[in-house]
Every structure is written in structure tokens, then in C-alpha cells.
Amino acid sequence: MARSPAGPRRKRRGAYHHGDLRRALVAEAARTIQARGLDSLTLRAVGDRLGVSRSALYRHFADKSALVGAVAEEGFRTLRLRLLEAWEAEGRGRAGFEGMSVAYVRFALTHPSHYRVMFGGSALVAAAPSPALTEEAGGAFQALVDAIVAQQAEGLVRPDDPLDLAHYIWAIVHGIAMLAIDGKLGRHPPGADGLVRFAAERIRSGIALRV
Amino acid sequence: MARSPAGPRRKRRGAYHHGDLRRALVAEAARTIQARGLDSLTLRAVGDRLGVSRSALYRHFADKSALVGAVAEEGFRTLRLRLLEAWEAEGRGRAGFEGMSVAYVRFALTHPSHYRVMFGGSALVAAAPSPALTEEAGGAFQALVDAIVAQQAEGLVRPDDPLDLAHYIWAIVHGIAMLAIDGKLGRHPPGADGLVRFAAERIRSGIALRV
DNA sequence: ACCTGAACACCGTTCAAGT
DNA sequence: ACCTGAACACCGTTCAAGT
């Protein structure tokens, strides 16, 4: 068949099969990870789904771990947006910060497999994260730092090193998210949300008994 | 060769090759995971190391995930001991609790691959943890609960639901451990220990500015 | 009861070849 | 430049057979 100018034009840019195979590969990999977990992700299946050979991917990624790394990057990008939305939506300050915490854990629980990949669920990615991945992760973390600095400026939070505080808070929401994903929280009332609310209050005022 | 009663007797019990192949398999798998990570664990290599066929393992475990689950169990058993040791060593109470937190994170950082396996680093194990695994994990968690109840009895900690408090504390140390393992803590002074010490103080008195 | 060894279905990756 | 298709080395798992 000769190239017909009136043929189907669903391709985004003038390339062989997909025009943007790279993007399509990341999207399909993310979909599979989300639906069936990282262990079920095979390059063959991804290729089949996209109507492409199983080795076409090597034009765009060094290997499987690079593809998974790109999925992780995309996850951090989305997470950052969710955090900023929640912070703004609840008017920043105290309520905004609690909203951010809830949004964080909720993102993790609605994308458990994706979230695990973001945090070294694959030794592949954990071993040698790309600079791009490190940067995206840093971007999401920065949303936390900024919210803490803003609260310090308003006199809502102790004037400790913002990085220490941000790492501390990150560890808490990350810990809750991971334990919840692993089903280690047992029967906590309204899922992990209850623990997040409990944590928000304890984070603010501590667990020690005032004397 | 006939069975010689004067032959080598290094076998623990009168069985074919190992006397206790099950235990040997778990030990060897744990060693490999610790040394080279879960992704590098192959049943073939484990068998070779033990001088046994690659399918001998199926006499003792349903499949690879069951073997990995047994490794995770062993990890929770060790973790529980470390926590209790630290709690007792520092005279319980406030110092004992901080010692426990440090011990927790230190265990995770000295056995990063093993620790990851304990917390669903393998979708295999996370999907369907055995009752035995759930029980061992619960045992380690109970060490935390007990320490909190003891502190409540001494008036050191708020009289909240001990389970809520324990989940909260667990999330913090787990979060710190995971972020540290993933290298997401950047250049924190003396490793993760610094963050644990910082966290211990914030856990007690909160991050809010007293008015 | 416990283990072997061959076979099966399935991987990620490479590479010469096509267009 | 981008993709194909056959080949390679390596998996976990099964199963009839041995002792």
C-alpha cells in the first residue's frame, strides 16, 4: 500500500507508529503497574498493547528500569500537584497543612502500586535514580518545605530548621501511607484517614502529658 | 556406598542432605537478600549454594513467595528482640523509648533489603501474607504498644488510645527508615540518627509554637 | 519422605536486517 | 531515525522417576 494522504490521522506527530511512543510507553506502563502491580509489568505486554515490537522500547529507554523510573517521575509530578491543590484549597495555614497531609496519604492509597514504585519498590530504580527522578521527588518535597516556612512566618510553627521539620513530617505521612498500603494498620476506623487526623493533632501538640 | 554409622555427623537430624533443609533455605535466602537484594534472589542459586537441586525447595515451601515470607518472618522476630533490648537497656521510660526508636531505625538501616522484604518490598508477600508472618509482625508492633502503655501508667504520655499512639509512632520510625533506605534524606548530619533524635523531641512536645 | 533432572512457558536484552 | 524478528541466556515451576 502506498502512503495515502487521506489515511487515518490519529498519530500525534509524523513518526513511524506512534509519533510519541515514549509517552505512550510510560502511560501504558503506569496503567499496568496501577492495575496489576510492578511484578506483572512485562515489556512484551506493553509492546503488544501498543501494537509495537517488544524491542521498540529500547529506542527510547536504556532498559526496563529506565521505563519504570519514568513512571515514578510522573508520579512525583502528580503528587506535587495534589499537595499544592490541597494547600491552596483549604486556605493554607493550619487547615491547609492538614489538608495536605490527608491529600498525601490519599494519593498513596489511590495509587498504591504507583506509589511503591516511586519509593524504591523496585531495586532497579532505587539503585540508581536518574537526575530527573531525583529532581521530581525534590519538587514534591519542596511543596512541604514551603508550607512549613509559610506557617513559621505566621508564627504557627516553631522556628526549627525547615528541612528537619519537613523531613519529620514527610516521614510521618510516608510511614502512614506505607503501613496502610501494606495492610499493617488493621481495622482503623475510616481507613487511614482516621490515623492522619489523629496524627495531625499529635504533630501539632505532641504526645507528652502537660504537667 | 552403604550407610556408615561412623560417617560424618554434621547433619542436625537424620534426613537426606541437610537434616534441616528448611532452615538452611531460609538462612541462605536471607543472606542473599541482605547481600544482593531481593531481585537477585534465584532459587537456582540458593539450591546450588546448599548443594541441592533447584526444585528440592518445593518440598518445604509452596513457592518462592513462601520462602521470601519466611525470611520476612525471621526479620520481624529479630526486630522485636532489638526493640525489647533497647527498651530495657535504657531503663524504660523516656530514655528507653528514645532508645527503642533509634534501635528501630538502626535495624532497618543495617538490614535494608531484609527490611524492605518485611514491608511488602515484594508484591508476592504483600498480596497474601501468611498467618505466621502477620503474627510475627504483630509481635514486633506489640513491643511498641507495651512501651506506650507503660509510659502512660507513669504519667509520661497522654491517655489516648494506645493503639492509635502506637500506629502513629510506628509510622514515624517506619517513615524515617524507609526514606533513609531510599536515600531521600539527603545529607542529614549523622545519618538518620540525627533525624530520629530530632523526631523524638518533636514527638514529645509537638511542632506548634506555644502562645 | 525427600530429592533429582529434564522439560515447559516465560522473561529482558541484543543485534543484524528492513523501511 | 525508527522499528522488526529471531536468537540468547536466564527465570520459576511441574512432574515422572529414583532412593
Coordinates of C-alpha atoms (C1' of nucleotides) in Angstrom, one line a residue:
Chain A
M1 CA 0.0 0.0 0.0
A2 CA 1.3 3.4 -0.9
R3 CA 1.3 6.2 1.6
S4 CA -2.2 7.6 1.3
P5 CA -2.5 11.3 2.3
A6 CA -6.2 10.7 3.2
G7 CA -5.5 7.8 5.5
P8 CA -6.1 7.7 9.3
R9 CA -4.5 10.6 11.1
R10 CA -4.7 9.7 14.7
K11 CA -1.0 9.9 15.1
R12 CA 0.3 12.9 17.0
R13 CA 3.4 13.5 15.1
G14 CA 4.9 12.2 11.9
A15 CA 6.7 9.2 13.2
Y16 CA 6.5 5.5 12.4
H17 CA 3.8 4.0 14.6
H18 CA 3.0 6.3 17.4
G19 CA 4.5 9.7 16.9
D20 CA 5.1 9.8 20.6
L21 CA 5.9 6.2 21.5
R22 CA 7.9 7.3 24.5
R23 CA 4.9 9.0 26.1
A24 CA 2.7 6.1 25.2
L25 CA 5.1 3.6 26.7
V26 CA 5.2 5.5 30.0
A27 CA 1.4 5.8 30.1
E28 CA 0.9 2.1 29.3
A29 CA 3.5 1.1 31.9
A30 CA 1.8 3.3 34.5
R31 CA -1.6 1.8 33.7
T32 CA -0.3 -1.8 34.1
I33 CA 1.6 -1.0 37.3
Q34 CA -1.5 0.6 38.7
A35 CA -3.8 -2.2 37.6
R36 CA -1.7 -5.3 38.3
G37 CA 1.5 -4.3 40.1
L38 CA 5.1 -3.9 39.2
D39 CA 5.8 -7.6 39.1
S40 CA 3.3 -8.1 36.4
L41 CA 4.8 -5.5 34.1
T42 CA 6.4 -7.1 31.1
L43 CA 7.9 -5.3 28.2
R44 CA 6.3 -7.8 25.9
A45 CA 2.8 -7.0 27.1
V46 CA 3.4 -3.2 26.9
G47 CA 4.6 -3.6 23.3
D48 CA 1.6 -5.8 22.4
R49 CA -0.8 -3.3 23.8
L50 CA 0.7 -0.5 21.8
G51 CA 0.9 -2.6 18.6
V52 CA 4.7 -2.4 18.6
S53 CA 7.5 -4.9 18.8
R54 CA 8.8 -5.8 22.2
S55 CA 12.2 -4.3 21.5
A56 CA 10.9 -1.0 20.1
L57 CA 11.2 0.4 23.6
Y58 CA 14.9 0.3 23.5
R59 CA 14.9 3.2 21.1
H60 CA 13.5 5.3 24.0
F61 CA 14.8 3.8 27.2
A62 CA 18.0 2.2 28.2
D63 CA 16.3 -0.7 29.8
K64 CA 13.2 -1.7 31.8
S65 CA 14.4 0.2 34.9
A66 CA 14.6 3.4 33.0
L67 CA 11.0 3.0 31.9
V68 CA 9.9 2.3 35.5
G69 CA 11.9 5.3 36.6
A70 CA 9.9 7.5 34.1
V71 CA 6.7 6.2 35.7
A72 CA 8.0 7.1 39.1
E73 CA 8.8 10.6 37.8
E74 CA 5.3 11.1 36.6
G75 CA 4.0 10.0 40.0
F76 CA 6.0 12.7 41.8
R77 CA 4.8 15.3 39.4
T78 CA 1.2 14.3 40.1
L79 CA 1.8 14.1 43.9
R80 CA 3.2 17.6 43.9
L81 CA 0.1 19.0 42.2
R82 CA -2.2 17.3 44.6
L83 CA -0.3 18.7 47.6
L84 CA -0.4 22.2 46.2
E85 CA -4.1 22.0 45.4
A86 CA -4.9 20.8 48.9
W87 CA -2.7 23.5 50.5
E88 CA -4.5 26.3 48.5
A89 CA -7.9 24.8 48.7
E90 CA -8.1 24.9 52.5
G91 CA -6.7 28.4 52.7
R92 CA -3.1 27.5 53.7
G93 CA -2.2 27.8 57.4
R94 CA -3.3 25.2 59.8
A95 CA -6.2 23.7 57.9
G96 CA -4.2 23.8 54.6
F97 CA -1.5 21.8 56.2
E98 CA -3.8 19.2 57.5
G99 CA -5.4 19.1 54.1
M100 CA -2.0 18.5 52.5
S101 CA -1.4 15.6 54.9
V102 CA -4.7 14.0 54.0
A103 CA -4.1 14.6 50.3
Y104 CA -0.7 13.0 50.5
V105 CA -1.9 9.7 52.1
R106 CA -5.0 9.7 49.8
F107 CA -2.8 9.9 46.7
A108 CA -0.7 7.0 48.0
L109 CA -3.8 4.9 48.8
T110 CA -5.5 5.5 45.4
H111 CA -2.3 4.7 43.5
P112 CA -0.6 2.1 45.8
S113 CA 1.5 0.3 43.2
H114 CA 2.5 3.5 41.5
Y115 CA 3.4 5.0 44.9
R116 CA 5.5 2.0 45.8
V117 CA 7.4 2.3 42.6
M118 CA 8.1 6.0 43.5
F119 CA 9.8 4.8 46.7
G120 CA 12.2 2.2 45.6
G121 CA 9.6 -0.6 45.4
S122 CA 11.9 -1.7 42.6
A123 CA 15.5 -2.2 43.5
L124 CA 16.1 -1.3 39.9
V125 CA 15.1 2.3 40.4
A126 CA 16.3 2.6 44.0
A127 CA 19.8 1.6 43.0
A128 CA 20.5 4.4 40.6
P129 CA 17.7 7.1 40.4
S130 CA 18.1 9.3 37.4
P131 CA 18.7 13.0 37.9
A132 CA 15.3 13.8 36.5
L133 CA 13.7 11.4 39.1
T134 CA 15.7 13.0 41.9
E135 CA 14.5 16.4 40.8
E136 CA 10.8 15.5 40.6
A137 CA 11.0 13.9 44.0
G138 CA 12.7 17.1 45.3
G139 CA 9.9 19.2 43.8
A140 CA 7.2 17.3 45.7
F141 CA 9.2 17.6 48.9
Q142 CA 9.6 21.3 48.3
A143 CA 5.8 21.7 48.5
L144 CA 6.1 20.5 52.1
V145 CA 9.0 22.8 52.9
D146 CA 7.3 25.8 51.5
A147 CA 4.1 25.1 53.6
I148 CA 6.2 24.8 56.7
V149 CA 8.1 28.0 56.1
A150 CA 4.8 29.8 55.5
Q151 CA 3.5 28.6 58.8
Q152 CA 6.6 29.6 60.6
A153 CA 6.3 33.1 59.1
E154 CA 2.8 33.2 60.6
G155 CA 4.0 32.1 64.0
L156 CA 2.2 28.8 63.7
V157 CA 5.2 26.5 63.8
R158 CA 8.5 26.5 65.8
P159 CA 11.4 28.2 64.2
D160 CA 13.4 25.0 63.8
D161 CA 15.3 24.2 60.6
P162 CA 12.6 23.9 58.0
L163 CA 14.4 21.0 56.4
D164 CA 14.4 19.0 59.6
L165 CA 10.7 19.7 60.1
A166 CA 9.9 18.8 56.5
H167 CA 11.8 15.5 56.8
Y168 CA 10.0 14.8 60.0
I169 CA 6.5 15.5 58.5
W170 CA 7.4 13.6 55.4
A171 CA 8.4 10.6 57.3
I172 CA 5.1 10.6 59.2
V173 CA 2.8 10.8 56.1
H174 CA 5.1 8.4 54.2
G175 CA 5.0 6.0 57.1
I176 CA 1.2 6.1 57.4
A177 CA 0.9 5.6 53.6
M178 CA 3.2 2.7 53.5
L179 CA 1.8 0.9 56.5
A180 CA -1.7 1.4 55.1
I181 CA -0.7 0.1 51.7
D182 CA 0.9 -3.0 53.3
G183 CA -2.3 -3.6 55.3
K184 CA -0.4 -3.2 58.6
L185 CA -2.9 -0.8 60.1
G186 CA -5.5 -3.4 60.8
R187 CA -9.0 -2.0 61.3
H188 CA -8.5 1.7 61.5
P189 CA -12.0 3.3 61.5
P190 CA -12.3 5.3 58.2
G191 CA -9.3 3.7 56.6
A192 CA -6.0 5.6 57.1
D193 CA -7.8 9.0 57.2
G194 CA -8.6 8.5 60.8
L195 CA -4.9 8.0 61.6
V196 CA -4.0 11.0 59.6
R197 CA -6.4 13.2 61.5
F198 CA -5.1 11.8 64.8
A199 CA -1.5 12.4 63.6
A200 CA -2.3 16.0 62.6
E201 CA -3.3 16.8 66.2
R202 CA -0.3 14.9 67.8
I203 CA 2.1 16.5 65.3
R204 CA 1.0 19.9 66.5
S205 CA 0.9 19.4 70.3
G206 CA 2.9 16.3 70.9
I207 CA 2.2 13.2 72.9
A208 CA 3.6 14.2 76.3
L209 CA 1.3 14.9 79.2
R210 CA 1.5 18.5 80.2
V211 CA 2.4 18.8 83.9
Chain B
M1 CA 28.1 -46.6 49.5
A2 CA 26.3 -48.2 52.4
R3 CA 25.1 -46.1 55.3
S4 CA 28.2 -45.9 57.5
P5 CA 27.5 -45.3 61.2
A6 CA 31.0 -43.8 61.6
G7 CA 30.4 -41.3 58.8
P8 CA 30.4 -37.5 59.1
R9 CA 27.8 -36.3 61.5
R10 CA 27.4 -32.7 60.9
K11 CA 23.8 -33.1 60.0
R12 CA 21.4 -31.9 62.6
R13 CA 18.8 -34.6 62.2
G14 CA 18.6 -37.8 60.3
A15 CA 17.5 -36.5 56.9
Y16 CA 18.7 -36.8 53.4
H17 CA 21.1 -34.0 52.7
H18 CA 20.6 -31.3 55.3
G19 CA 18.6 -32.6 58.1
D20 CA 17.1 -29.2 58.3
L21 CA 16.9 -28.0 54.7
R22 CA 14.0 -25.7 55.5
R23 CA 16.1 -23.7 58.0
A24 CA 19.1 -23.7 55.6
L25 CA 17.0 -22.4 52.8
V26 CA 15.6 -19.5 54.8
A27 CA 19.1 -18.7 56.1
E28 CA 20.6 -18.8 52.6
A29 CA 17.8 -16.7 51.1
A30 CA 18.2 -14.1 53.9
R31 CA 21.9 -14.0 53.3
T32 CA 21.4 -13.4 49.5
I33 CA 18.7 -10.8 50.0
Q34 CA 20.9 -9.0 52.5
A35 CA 23.9 -9.1 50.3
R36 CA 22.5 -8.5 46.8
G37 CA 18.8 -7.6 47.2
L38 CA 15.5 -9.4 46.5
D39 CA 15.7 -9.1 42.8
S40 CA 18.9 -11.1 42.8
L41 CA 17.5 -13.9 44.7
T42 CA 17.1 -17.0 42.4
L43 CA 16.0 -20.4 43.6
R44 CA 18.7 -22.0 41.4
A45 CA 21.5 -20.1 43.2
V46 CA 20.1 -21.0 46.6
G47 CA 19.9 -24.6 45.7
D48 CA 23.5 -24.6 44.3
R49 CA 24.9 -22.9 47.4
L50 CA 23.3 -25.6 49.5
G51 CA 24.3 -28.5 47.2
V52 CA 20.8 -29.3 46.4
S53 CA 18.6 -29.5 43.3
R54 CA 16.7 -26.3 42.4
S55 CA 13.4 -28.0 43.0
A56 CA 14.2 -29.5 46.4
L57 CA 12.8 -26.4 47.9
Y58 CA 9.3 -27.3 46.8
R59 CA 9.2 -30.0 49.5
H60 CA 9.4 -27.2 52.1
F61 CA 7.7 -24.2 50.5
A62 CA 4.8 -23.7 48.2
D63 CA 6.7 -21.3 46.0
K64 CA 9.3 -18.6 46.0
S65 CA 7.0 -16.1 47.7
A66 CA 6.5 -18.5 50.7
L67 CA 10.3 -18.7 51.1
V68 CA 10.6 -14.9 51.0
G69 CA 7.7 -14.7 53.5
A70 CA 9.7 -16.9 55.9
V71 CA 12.7 -14.5 55.5
A72 CA 10.3 -11.7 56.4
E73 CA 9.1 -13.6 59.5
E74 CA 12.6 -14.0 60.7
G75 CA 13.2 -10.3 60.3
F76 CA 10.2 -9.4 62.5
R77 CA 11.4 -11.8 65.1
T78 CA 14.9 -10.1 65.2
L79 CA 13.4 -6.6 65.2
R80 CA 11.2 -7.4 68.2
L81 CA 14.2 -8.6 70.1
R82 CA 16.2 -5.4 69.3
L83 CA 13.3 -3.2 70.4
L84 CA 12.9 -5.0 73.7
E85 CA 16.7 -4.9 74.3
A86 CA 16.8 -1.2 73.7
W87 CA 13.8 -0.5 75.9
E88 CA 15.3 -2.4 78.8
A89 CA 18.8 -1.3 78.3
E90 CA 18.0 2.4 78.8
G91 CA 15.8 1.8 81.8
R92 CA 12.4 2.1 80.1
G93 CA 10.6 5.4 80.4
R94 CA 11.5 8.3 78.4
A95 CA 15.1 7.3 77.6
G96 CA 14.1 3.7 76.9
F97 CA 11.5 4.9 74.4
E98 CA 14.0 7.1 72.5
G99 CA 16.4 4.1 72.6
M100 CA 13.8 2.0 71.0
S101 CA 13.2 4.5 68.2
V102 CA 16.9 4.6 67.5
A103 CA 17.2 0.8 67.6
Y104 CA 14.3 0.5 65.2
V105 CA 15.8 2.8 62.5
R106 CA 19.2 1.3 63.1
F107 CA 17.9 -2.2 62.5
A108 CA 16.3 -1.1 59.2
L109 CA 19.5 0.7 58.0
T110 CA 21.8 -2.3 58.8
H111 CA 19.4 -4.7 57.0
P112 CA 17.9 -2.5 54.3
S113 CA 17.0 -5.3 51.8
H114 CA 15.7 -7.5 54.5
Y115 CA 13.7 -4.7 56.0
R116 CA 12.1 -3.9 52.6
V117 CA 11.1 -7.5 52.2
M118 CA 9.4 -7.3 55.6
F119 CA 7.3 -4.4 54.4
G120 CA 5.9 -5.7 51.1
G121 CA 9.0 -4.9 49.1
S122 CA 7.8 -8.0 47.2
A123 CA 4.3 -7.8 45.9
L124 CA 4.4 -11.6 46.3
V125 CA 4.4 -11.3 50.1
A126 CA 2.3 -8.2 50.3
A127 CA -0.5 -9.8 48.4
A128 CA -1.1 -12.7 50.8
P129 CA 0.9 -12.7 54.0
S130 CA 0.8 -15.9 55.8
P131 CA -0.8 -16.1 59.3
A132 CA 2.6 -16.7 60.7
L133 CA 4.0 -13.6 59.1
T134 CA 1.1 -11.5 60.3
E135 CA 1.7 -12.8 63.9
E136 CA 5.4 -12.1 63.9
A137 CA 4.7 -8.6 62.6
G138 CA 2.1 -8.1 65.3
G139 CA 4.7 -9.3 67.9
A140 CA 7.1 -6.5 67.0
F141 CA 4.3 -4.0 67.0
Q142 CA 3.2 -5.2 70.4
A143 CA 6.6 -4.2 71.8
L144 CA 5.8 -0.6 70.9
V145 CA 2.3 -0.8 72.3
D146 CA 3.6 -2.1 75.6
A147 CA 6.2 0.6 75.9
I148 CA 3.5 3.2 75.3
V149 CA 1.1 1.7 77.9
A150 CA 4.0 1.6 80.4
Q151 CA 4.7 5.3 79.8
Q152 CA 1.0 6.2 80.2
A153 CA 0.9 4.4 83.5
E154 CA 3.8 6.6 84.7
G155 CA 2.0 9.7 83.5
L156 CA 4.6 10.4 80.8
V157 CA 2.2 10.1 77.8
R158 CA -1.3 11.3 77.1
P159 CA -4.1 8.8 77.9
D160 CA -5.1 8.4 74.2
D161 CA -5.9 5.0 72.7
P162 CA -2.6 3.2 72.9
L163 CA -3.2 1.6 69.5
D164 CA -3.6 5.0 67.9
L165 CA -0.5 6.2 69.5
A166 CA 1.5 3.1 68.6
H167 CA 0.4 3.3 65.0
Y168 CA 1.4 7.0 65.0
I169 CA 4.9 6.2 66.4
W170 CA 5.3 3.2 64.2
A171 CA 4.5 5.3 61.1
I172 CA 7.2 7.8 62.1
V173 CA 10.1 5.4 62.7
H174 CA 9.0 3.4 59.6
G175 CA 8.8 6.5 57.5
I176 CA 12.3 7.6 58.6
A177 CA 13.7 4.2 58.0
M178 CA 12.2 3.9 54.5
L179 CA 13.2 7.4 53.4
A180 CA 16.7 6.8 54.7
I181 CA 16.9 3.5 52.9
D182 CA 15.7 5.1 49.7
G183 CA 18.3 7.8 50.1
K184 CA 15.7 10.5 50.2
L185 CA 17.0 12.2 53.3
G186 CA 19.9 13.8 51.5
R187 CA 22.8 14.9 53.7
H188 CA 21.4 14.5 57.2
P189 CA 24.3 15.0 59.6
P190 CA 25.0 11.7 61.4
G191 CA 22.9 9.6 59.0
A192 CA 19.3 9.1 60.0
D193 CA 20.2 9.1 63.7
G194 CA 20.1 12.9 63.7
L195 CA 16.5 12.9 62.4
V196 CA 15.5 10.3 64.9
R197 CA 16.8 12.4 67.7
F198 CA 15.0 15.5 66.3
A199 CA 11.9 13.4 65.9
A200 CA 12.0 12.1 69.4
E201 CA 11.8 15.7 70.8
R202 CA 9.1 16.8 68.3
I203 CA 7.0 13.6 69.1
R204 CA 7.0 14.6 72.7
S205 CA 6.3 18.2 72.6
G206 CA 4.9 18.8 69.1
I207 CA 5.8 21.4 66.5
A208 CA 3.4 24.1 67.3
L209 CA 4.7 27.4 68.8
R210 CA 3.4 27.8 72.4
V211 CA 1.4 31.1 72.7
Chain C
dA1 C1' 9.8 -38.9 52.8
dC2 C1' 13.0 -36.5 50.3
dC3 C1' 15.4 -35.2 46.3
dT4 C1' 16.8 -35.4 41.1
dG5 C1' 16.8 -33.9 36.3
dA6 C1' 14.6 -33.0 32.2
dA7 C1' 11.0 -30.2 30.3
dC8 C1' 7.8 -26.2 29.9
dA9 C1' 6.4 -21.5 29.5
dC10 C1' 8.0 -17.1 30.1
dC11 C1' 11.3 -13.4 30.9
dG12 C1' 14.8 -9.0 29.5
dT13 C1' 18.1 -7.9 26.2
dT14 C1' 20.9 -7.9 21.8
dC15 C1' 21.6 -7.4 17.0
dA16 C1' 21.5 -7.8 12.1
dA17 C1' 18.1 -6.5 9.0
dG18 C1' 14.4 -3.9 7.0
dT19 C1' 11.9 0.7 5.6
Chain D
dA1 C1' 15.6 7.6 12.6
dC2 C1' 12.7 4.0 14.0
dC3 C1' 11.1 -0.5 14.2
dT4 C1' 11.1 -5.8 13.4
dG5 C1' 12.0 -10.6 14.4
dA6 C1' 14.9 -14.2 15.5
dA7 C1' 18.2 -15.6 18.9
dC8 C1' 20.3 -15.9 23.6
dA9 C1' 20.8 -16.6 28.5
dC10 C1' 18.1 -16.9 32.3
dC11 C1' 14.0 -17.4 35.2
dG12 C1' 10.0 -20.2 38.4
dT13 C1' 7.5 -24.2 38.4
dT14 C1' 6.0 -29.1 37.3
dC15 C1' 6.4 -33.9 37.2
dA16 C1' 7.8 -38.6 36.4
dA17 C1' 11.4 -41.1 38.3
dG18 C1' 14.8 -42.6 41.6
dT19 C1' 16.5 -44.0 46.6

